[in-house]
Tab-separated table of N, CA and C in Angstrom:
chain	number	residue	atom	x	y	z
A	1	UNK	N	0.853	-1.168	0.000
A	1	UNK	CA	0.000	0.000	0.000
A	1	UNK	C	0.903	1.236	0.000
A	2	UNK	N	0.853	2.372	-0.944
A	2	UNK	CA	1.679	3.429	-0.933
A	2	UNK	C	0.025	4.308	-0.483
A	3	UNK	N	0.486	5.439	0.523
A	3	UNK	CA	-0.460	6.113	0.779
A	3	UNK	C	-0.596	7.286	-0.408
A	4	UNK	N	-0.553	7.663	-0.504
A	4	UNK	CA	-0.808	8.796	-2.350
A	4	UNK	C	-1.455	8.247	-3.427
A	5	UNK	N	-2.141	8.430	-4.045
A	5	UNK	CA	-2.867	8.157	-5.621
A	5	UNK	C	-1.401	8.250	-6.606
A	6	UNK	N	-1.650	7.501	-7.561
A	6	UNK	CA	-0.490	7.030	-8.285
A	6	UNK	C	-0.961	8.495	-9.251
A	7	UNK	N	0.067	9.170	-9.618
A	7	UNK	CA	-0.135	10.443	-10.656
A	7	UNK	C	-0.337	9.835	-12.125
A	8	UNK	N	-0.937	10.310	-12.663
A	8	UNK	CA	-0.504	10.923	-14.060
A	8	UNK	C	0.150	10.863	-14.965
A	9	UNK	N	0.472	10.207	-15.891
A	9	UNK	CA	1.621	10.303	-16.716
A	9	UNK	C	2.490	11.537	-16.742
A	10	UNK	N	1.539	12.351	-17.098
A	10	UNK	CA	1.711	13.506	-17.944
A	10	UNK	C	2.168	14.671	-16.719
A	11	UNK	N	1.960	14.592	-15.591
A	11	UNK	CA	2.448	15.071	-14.341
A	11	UNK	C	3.597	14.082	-13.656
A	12	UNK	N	4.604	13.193	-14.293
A	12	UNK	CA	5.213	12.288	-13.936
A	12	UNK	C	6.720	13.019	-14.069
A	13	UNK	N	6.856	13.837	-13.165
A	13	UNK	CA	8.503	14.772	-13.437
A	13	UNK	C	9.477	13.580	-13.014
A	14	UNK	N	10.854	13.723	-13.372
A	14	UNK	CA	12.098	13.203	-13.081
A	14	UNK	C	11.702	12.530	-11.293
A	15	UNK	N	11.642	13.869	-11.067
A	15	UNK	CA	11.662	13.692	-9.352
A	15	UNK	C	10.585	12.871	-8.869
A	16	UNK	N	9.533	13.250	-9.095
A	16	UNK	CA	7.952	12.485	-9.222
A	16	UNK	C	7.951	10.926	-9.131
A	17	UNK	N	8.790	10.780	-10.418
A	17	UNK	CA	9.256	8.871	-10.409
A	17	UNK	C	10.176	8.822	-9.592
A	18	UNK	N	11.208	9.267	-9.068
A	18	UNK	CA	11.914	8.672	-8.294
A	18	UNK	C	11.283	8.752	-6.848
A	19	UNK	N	10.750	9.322	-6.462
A	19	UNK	CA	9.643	9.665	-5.030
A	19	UNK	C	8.726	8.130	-5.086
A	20	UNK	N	8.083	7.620	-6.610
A	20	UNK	CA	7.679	6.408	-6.552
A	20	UNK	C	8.413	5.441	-6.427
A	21	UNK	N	9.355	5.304	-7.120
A	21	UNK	CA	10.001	4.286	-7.020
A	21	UNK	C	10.982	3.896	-5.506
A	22	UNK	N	11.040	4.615	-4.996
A	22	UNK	CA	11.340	5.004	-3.707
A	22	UNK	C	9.917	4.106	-2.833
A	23	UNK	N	8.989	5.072	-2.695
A	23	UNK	CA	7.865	4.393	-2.491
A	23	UNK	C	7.540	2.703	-2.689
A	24	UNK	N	7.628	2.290	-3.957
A	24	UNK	CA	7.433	1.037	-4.047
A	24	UNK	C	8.803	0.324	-3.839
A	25	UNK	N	9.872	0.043	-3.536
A	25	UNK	CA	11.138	-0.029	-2.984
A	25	UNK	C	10.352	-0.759	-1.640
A	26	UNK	N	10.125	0.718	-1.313
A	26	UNK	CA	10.052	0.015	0.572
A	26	UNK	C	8.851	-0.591	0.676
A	27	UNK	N	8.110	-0.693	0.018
A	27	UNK	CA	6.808	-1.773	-0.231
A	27	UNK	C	7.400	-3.094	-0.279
A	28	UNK	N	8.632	-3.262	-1.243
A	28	UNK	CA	9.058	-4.274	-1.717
A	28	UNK	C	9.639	-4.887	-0.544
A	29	UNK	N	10.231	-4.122	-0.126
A	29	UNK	CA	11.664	-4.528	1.105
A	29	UNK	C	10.073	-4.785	2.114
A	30	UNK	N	9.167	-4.499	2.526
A	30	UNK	CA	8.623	-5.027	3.859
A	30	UNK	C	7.581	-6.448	3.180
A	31	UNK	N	7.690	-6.715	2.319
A	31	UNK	CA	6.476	-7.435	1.950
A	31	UNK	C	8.205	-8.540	2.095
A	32	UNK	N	9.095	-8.193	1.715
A	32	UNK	CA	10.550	-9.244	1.659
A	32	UNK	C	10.729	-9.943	3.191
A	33	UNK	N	10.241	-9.504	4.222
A	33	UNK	CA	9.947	-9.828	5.592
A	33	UNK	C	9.286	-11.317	5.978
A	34	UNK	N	8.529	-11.254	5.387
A	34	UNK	CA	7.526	-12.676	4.805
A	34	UNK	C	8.053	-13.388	3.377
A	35	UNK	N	8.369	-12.953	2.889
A	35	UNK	CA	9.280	-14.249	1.641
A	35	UNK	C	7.976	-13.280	0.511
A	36	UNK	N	8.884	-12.819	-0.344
A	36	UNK	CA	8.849	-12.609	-2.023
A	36	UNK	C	8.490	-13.638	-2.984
A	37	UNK	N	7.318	-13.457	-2.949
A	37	UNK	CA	6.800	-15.142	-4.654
A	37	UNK	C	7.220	-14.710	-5.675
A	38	UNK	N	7.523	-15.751	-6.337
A	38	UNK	CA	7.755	-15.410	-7.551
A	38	UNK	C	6.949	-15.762	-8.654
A	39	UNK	N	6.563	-15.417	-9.990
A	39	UNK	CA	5.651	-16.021	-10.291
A	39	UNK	C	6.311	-16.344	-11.946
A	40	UNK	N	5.360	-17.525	-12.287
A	40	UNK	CA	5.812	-17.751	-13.972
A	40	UNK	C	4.941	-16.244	-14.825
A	41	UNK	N	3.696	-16.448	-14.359
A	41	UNK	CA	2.785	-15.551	-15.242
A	41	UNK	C	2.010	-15.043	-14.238
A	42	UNK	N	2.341	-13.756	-14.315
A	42	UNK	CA	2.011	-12.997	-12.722
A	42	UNK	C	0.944	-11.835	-13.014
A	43	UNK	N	-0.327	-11.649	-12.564
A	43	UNK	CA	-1.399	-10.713	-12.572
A	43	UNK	C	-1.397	-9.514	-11.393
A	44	UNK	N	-1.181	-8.381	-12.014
A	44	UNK	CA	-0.747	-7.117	-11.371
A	44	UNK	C	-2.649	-6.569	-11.295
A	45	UNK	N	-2.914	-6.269	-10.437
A	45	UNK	CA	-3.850	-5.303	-10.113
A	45	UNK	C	-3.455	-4.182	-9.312
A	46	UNK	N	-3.814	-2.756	-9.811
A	46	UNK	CA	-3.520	-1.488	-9.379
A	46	UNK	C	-4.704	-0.804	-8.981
A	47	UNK	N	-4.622	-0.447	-7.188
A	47	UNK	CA	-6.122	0.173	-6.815
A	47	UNK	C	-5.793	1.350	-6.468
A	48	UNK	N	-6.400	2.521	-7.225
A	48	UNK	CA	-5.572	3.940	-7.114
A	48	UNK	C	-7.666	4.274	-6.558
A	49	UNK	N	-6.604	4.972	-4.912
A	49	UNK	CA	-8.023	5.444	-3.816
A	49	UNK	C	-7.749	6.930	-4.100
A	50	UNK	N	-8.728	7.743	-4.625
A	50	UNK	CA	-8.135	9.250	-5.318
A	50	UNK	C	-9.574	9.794	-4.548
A	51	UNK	N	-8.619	11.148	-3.619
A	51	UNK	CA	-9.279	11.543	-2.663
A	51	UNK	C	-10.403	13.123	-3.489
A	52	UNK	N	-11.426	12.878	-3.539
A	52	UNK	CA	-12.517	14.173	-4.622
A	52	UNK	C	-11.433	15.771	-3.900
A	53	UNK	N	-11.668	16.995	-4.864
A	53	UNK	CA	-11.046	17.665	-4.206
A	53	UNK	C	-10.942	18.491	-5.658
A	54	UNK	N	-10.392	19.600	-5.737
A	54	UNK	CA	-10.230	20.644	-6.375
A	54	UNK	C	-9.121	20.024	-7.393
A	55	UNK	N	-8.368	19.167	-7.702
A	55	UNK	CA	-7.282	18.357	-8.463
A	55	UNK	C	-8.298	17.284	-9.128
A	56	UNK	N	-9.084	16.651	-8.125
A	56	UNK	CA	-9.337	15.376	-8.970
A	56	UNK	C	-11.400	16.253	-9.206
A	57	UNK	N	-11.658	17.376	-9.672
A	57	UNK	CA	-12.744	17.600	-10.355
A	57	UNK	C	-13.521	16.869	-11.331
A	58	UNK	N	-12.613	16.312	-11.597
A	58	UNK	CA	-13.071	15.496	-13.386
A	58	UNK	C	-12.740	14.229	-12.854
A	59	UNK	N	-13.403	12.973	-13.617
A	59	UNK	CA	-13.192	11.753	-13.174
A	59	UNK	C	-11.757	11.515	-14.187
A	60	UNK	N	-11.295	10.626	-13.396
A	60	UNK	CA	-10.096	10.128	-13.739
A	60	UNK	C	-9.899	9.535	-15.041
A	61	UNK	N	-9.207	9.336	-16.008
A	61	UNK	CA	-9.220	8.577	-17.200
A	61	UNK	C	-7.621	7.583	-17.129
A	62	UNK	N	-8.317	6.340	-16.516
A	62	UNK	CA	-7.457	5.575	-15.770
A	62	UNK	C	-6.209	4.754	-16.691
A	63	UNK	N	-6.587	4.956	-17.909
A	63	UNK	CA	-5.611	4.487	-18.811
A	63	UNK	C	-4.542	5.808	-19.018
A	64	UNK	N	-4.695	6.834	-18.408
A	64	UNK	CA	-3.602	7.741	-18.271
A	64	UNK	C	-2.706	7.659	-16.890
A	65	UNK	N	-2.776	6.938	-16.180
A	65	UNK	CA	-2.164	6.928	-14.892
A	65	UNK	C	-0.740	6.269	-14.847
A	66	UNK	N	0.408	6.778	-14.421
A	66	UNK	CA	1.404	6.051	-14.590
A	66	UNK	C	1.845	4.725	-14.433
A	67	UNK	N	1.316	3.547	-14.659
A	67	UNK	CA	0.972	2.300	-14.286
A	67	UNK	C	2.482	1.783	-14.177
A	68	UNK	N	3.273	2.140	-15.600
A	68	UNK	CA	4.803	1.873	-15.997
A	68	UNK	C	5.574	1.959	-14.702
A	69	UNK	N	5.832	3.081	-13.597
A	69	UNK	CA	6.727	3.085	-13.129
A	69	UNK	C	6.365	2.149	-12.095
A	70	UNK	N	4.880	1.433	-11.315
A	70	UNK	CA	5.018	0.609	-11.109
A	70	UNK	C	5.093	-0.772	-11.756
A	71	UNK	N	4.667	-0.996	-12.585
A	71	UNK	CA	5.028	-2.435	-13.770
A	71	UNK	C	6.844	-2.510	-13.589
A	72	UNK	N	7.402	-1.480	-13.964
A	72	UNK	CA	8.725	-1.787	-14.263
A	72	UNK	C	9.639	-2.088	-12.853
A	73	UNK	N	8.860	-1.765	-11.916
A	73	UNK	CA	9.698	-1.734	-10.613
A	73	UNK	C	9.351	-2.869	-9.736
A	74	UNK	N	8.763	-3.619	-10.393
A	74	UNK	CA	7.685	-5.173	-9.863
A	74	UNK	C	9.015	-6.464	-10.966
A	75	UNK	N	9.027	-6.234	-11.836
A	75	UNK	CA	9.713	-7.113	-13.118
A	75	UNK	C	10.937	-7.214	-12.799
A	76	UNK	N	11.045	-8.416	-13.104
A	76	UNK	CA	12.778	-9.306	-11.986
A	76	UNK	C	12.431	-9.648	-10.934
A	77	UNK	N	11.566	-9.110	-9.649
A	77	UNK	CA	10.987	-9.141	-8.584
A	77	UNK	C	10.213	-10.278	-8.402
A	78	UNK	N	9.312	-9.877	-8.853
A	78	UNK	CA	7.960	-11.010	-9.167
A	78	UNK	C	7.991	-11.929	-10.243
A	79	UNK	N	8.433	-11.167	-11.252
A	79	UNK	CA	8.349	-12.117	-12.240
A	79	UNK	C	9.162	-11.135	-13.223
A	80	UNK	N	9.787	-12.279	-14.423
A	80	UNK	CA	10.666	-12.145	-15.332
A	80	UNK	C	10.691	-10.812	-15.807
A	81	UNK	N	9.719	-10.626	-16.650
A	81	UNK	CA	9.657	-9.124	-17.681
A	81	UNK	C	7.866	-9.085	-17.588
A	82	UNK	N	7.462	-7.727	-18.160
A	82	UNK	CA	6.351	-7.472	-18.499
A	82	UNK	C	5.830	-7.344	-19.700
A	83	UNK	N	6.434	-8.547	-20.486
A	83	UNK	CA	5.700	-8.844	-21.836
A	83	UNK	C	4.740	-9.773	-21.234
A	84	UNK	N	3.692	-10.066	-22.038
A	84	UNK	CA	2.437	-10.664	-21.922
A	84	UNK	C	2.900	-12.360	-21.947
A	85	UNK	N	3.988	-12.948	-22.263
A	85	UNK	CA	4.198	-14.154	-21.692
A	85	UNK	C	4.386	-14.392	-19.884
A	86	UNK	N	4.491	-13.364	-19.243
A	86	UNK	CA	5.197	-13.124	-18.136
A	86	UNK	C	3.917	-12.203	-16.833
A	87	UNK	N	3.087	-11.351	-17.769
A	87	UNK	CA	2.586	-10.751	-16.989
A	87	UNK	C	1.648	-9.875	-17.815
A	88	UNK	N	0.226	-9.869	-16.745
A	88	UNK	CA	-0.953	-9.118	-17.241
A	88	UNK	C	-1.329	-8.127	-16.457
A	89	UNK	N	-1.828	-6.897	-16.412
A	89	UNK	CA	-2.258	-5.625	-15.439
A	89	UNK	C	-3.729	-5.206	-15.760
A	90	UNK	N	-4.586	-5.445	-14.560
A	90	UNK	CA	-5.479	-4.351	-14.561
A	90	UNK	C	-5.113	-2.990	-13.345
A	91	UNK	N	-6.127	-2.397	-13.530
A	91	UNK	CA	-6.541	-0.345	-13.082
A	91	UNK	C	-7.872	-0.152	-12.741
A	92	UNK	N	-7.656	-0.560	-11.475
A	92	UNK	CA	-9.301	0.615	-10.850
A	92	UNK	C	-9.046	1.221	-9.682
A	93	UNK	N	-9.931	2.261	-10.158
A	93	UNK	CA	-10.227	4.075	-9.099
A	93	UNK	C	-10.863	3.651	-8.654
A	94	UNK	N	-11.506	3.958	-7.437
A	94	UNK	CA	-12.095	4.535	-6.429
A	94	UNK	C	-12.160	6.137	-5.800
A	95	UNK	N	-13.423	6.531	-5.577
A	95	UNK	CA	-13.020	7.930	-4.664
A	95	UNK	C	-12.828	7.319	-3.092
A	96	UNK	N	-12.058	8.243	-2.569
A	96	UNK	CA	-11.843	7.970	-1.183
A	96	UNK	C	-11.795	9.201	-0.450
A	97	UNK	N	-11.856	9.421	0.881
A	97	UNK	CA	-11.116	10.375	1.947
A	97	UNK	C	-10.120	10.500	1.622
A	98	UNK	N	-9.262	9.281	1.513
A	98	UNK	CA	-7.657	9.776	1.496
A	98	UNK	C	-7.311	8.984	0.469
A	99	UNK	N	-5.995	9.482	-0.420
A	99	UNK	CA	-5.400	9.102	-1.675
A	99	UNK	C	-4.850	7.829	-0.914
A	100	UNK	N	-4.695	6.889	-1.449
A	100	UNK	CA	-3.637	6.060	-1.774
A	100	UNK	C	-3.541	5.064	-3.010
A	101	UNK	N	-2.629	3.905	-3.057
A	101	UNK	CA	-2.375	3.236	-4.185
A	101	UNK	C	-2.048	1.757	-3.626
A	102	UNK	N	-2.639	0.871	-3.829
A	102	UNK	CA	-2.954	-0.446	-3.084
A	102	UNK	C	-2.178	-1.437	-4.323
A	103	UNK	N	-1.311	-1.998	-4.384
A	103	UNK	CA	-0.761	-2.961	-5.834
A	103	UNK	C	-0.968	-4.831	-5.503
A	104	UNK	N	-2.160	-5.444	-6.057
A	104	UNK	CA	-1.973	-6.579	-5.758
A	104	UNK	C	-1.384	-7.736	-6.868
A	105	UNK	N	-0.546	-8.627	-6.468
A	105	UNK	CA	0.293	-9.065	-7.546
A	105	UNK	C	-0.336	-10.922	-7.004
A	106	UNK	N	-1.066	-11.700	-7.967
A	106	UNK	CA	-0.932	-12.975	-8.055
A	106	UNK	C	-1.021	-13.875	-9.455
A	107	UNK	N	-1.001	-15.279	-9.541
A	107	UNK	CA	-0.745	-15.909	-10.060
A	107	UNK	C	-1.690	-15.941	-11.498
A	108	UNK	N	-1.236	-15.657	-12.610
A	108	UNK	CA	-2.239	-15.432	-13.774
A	108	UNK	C	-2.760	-16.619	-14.174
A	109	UNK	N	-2.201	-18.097	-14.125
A	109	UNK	CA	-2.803	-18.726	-14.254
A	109	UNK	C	-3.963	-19.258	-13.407
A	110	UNK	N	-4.035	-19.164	-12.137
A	110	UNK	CA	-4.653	-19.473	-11.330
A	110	UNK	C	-6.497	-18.216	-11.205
A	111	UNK	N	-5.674	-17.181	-11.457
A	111	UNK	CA	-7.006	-16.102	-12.157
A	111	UNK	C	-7.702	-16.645	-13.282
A	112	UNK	N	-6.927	-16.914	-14.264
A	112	UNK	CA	-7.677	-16.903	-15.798
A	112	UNK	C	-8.847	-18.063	-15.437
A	113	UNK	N	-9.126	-19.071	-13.985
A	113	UNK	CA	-9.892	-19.862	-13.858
A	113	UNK	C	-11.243	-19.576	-13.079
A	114	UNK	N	-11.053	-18.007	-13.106
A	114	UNK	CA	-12.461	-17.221	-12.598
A	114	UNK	C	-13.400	-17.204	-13.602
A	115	UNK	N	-14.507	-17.145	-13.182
A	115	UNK	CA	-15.446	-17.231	-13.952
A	115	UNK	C	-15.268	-16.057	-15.468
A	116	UNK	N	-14.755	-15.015	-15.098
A	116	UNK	CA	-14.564	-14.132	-16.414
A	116	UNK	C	-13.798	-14.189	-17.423
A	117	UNK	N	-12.929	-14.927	-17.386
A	117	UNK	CA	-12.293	-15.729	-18.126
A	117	UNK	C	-12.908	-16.795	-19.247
A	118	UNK	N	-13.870	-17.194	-18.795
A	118	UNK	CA	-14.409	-18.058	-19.876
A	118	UNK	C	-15.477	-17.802	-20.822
């Protein structure tokens, strides 16, 4: 869980990504406390809690959200690379009280046997 809403592409400065990647770092290192899975074909879900407010006026258009700097900072970690042999991502908003960014990472084969899948 990073407490902040994941930004923007397009608001994604130098500094901005490294503040995330920083962020998901120490996500990484405490979830490493309990043992790191690894996966063959690994399903990324991204829950960005975006607090209503004078910034977020307009609803979000969630295929603009920087998804990359977490995808790329998950890969080697979890799993190999983030080509589609290796790994799949969904993106959902919520409004909340307070921003944050929730990342859940499991097994893609073991998903694709949900009912939506078929």
């Amino acid at each position: 869980m990073i407490p902040e809403p994941l930004p923007a592409r397009r608001e994604l400065t130098g500094a901005l990504e490294n503040h995330w990647i920083e962020k998901i770092h120490e996500a990484i290192a405490q979830e490493a406390e309990t043992g790191i899975p690894r996966f063959e074909k690994a399903f990324v879900m991204i829950r960005i809690y975006a607090p209503r407010g004078t910034n977020n006026s307009k609803v979000w258009d969630t295929s603009n959200r920087a998804i990359n700097v977490i995808i790329n900072n998950l890969k080697g970690i979890f799993f190999d690379d983030d080509n589609f042999e290796h790994m799949a991502c969904g993106i959902v908003a919520d409004w909340s009280e307070t921003g944050m960014t929730e990342v859940r990472i499991c097994d893609l084969e073991e998903l694709k046997k949900c009912e939506i899948f078929r």
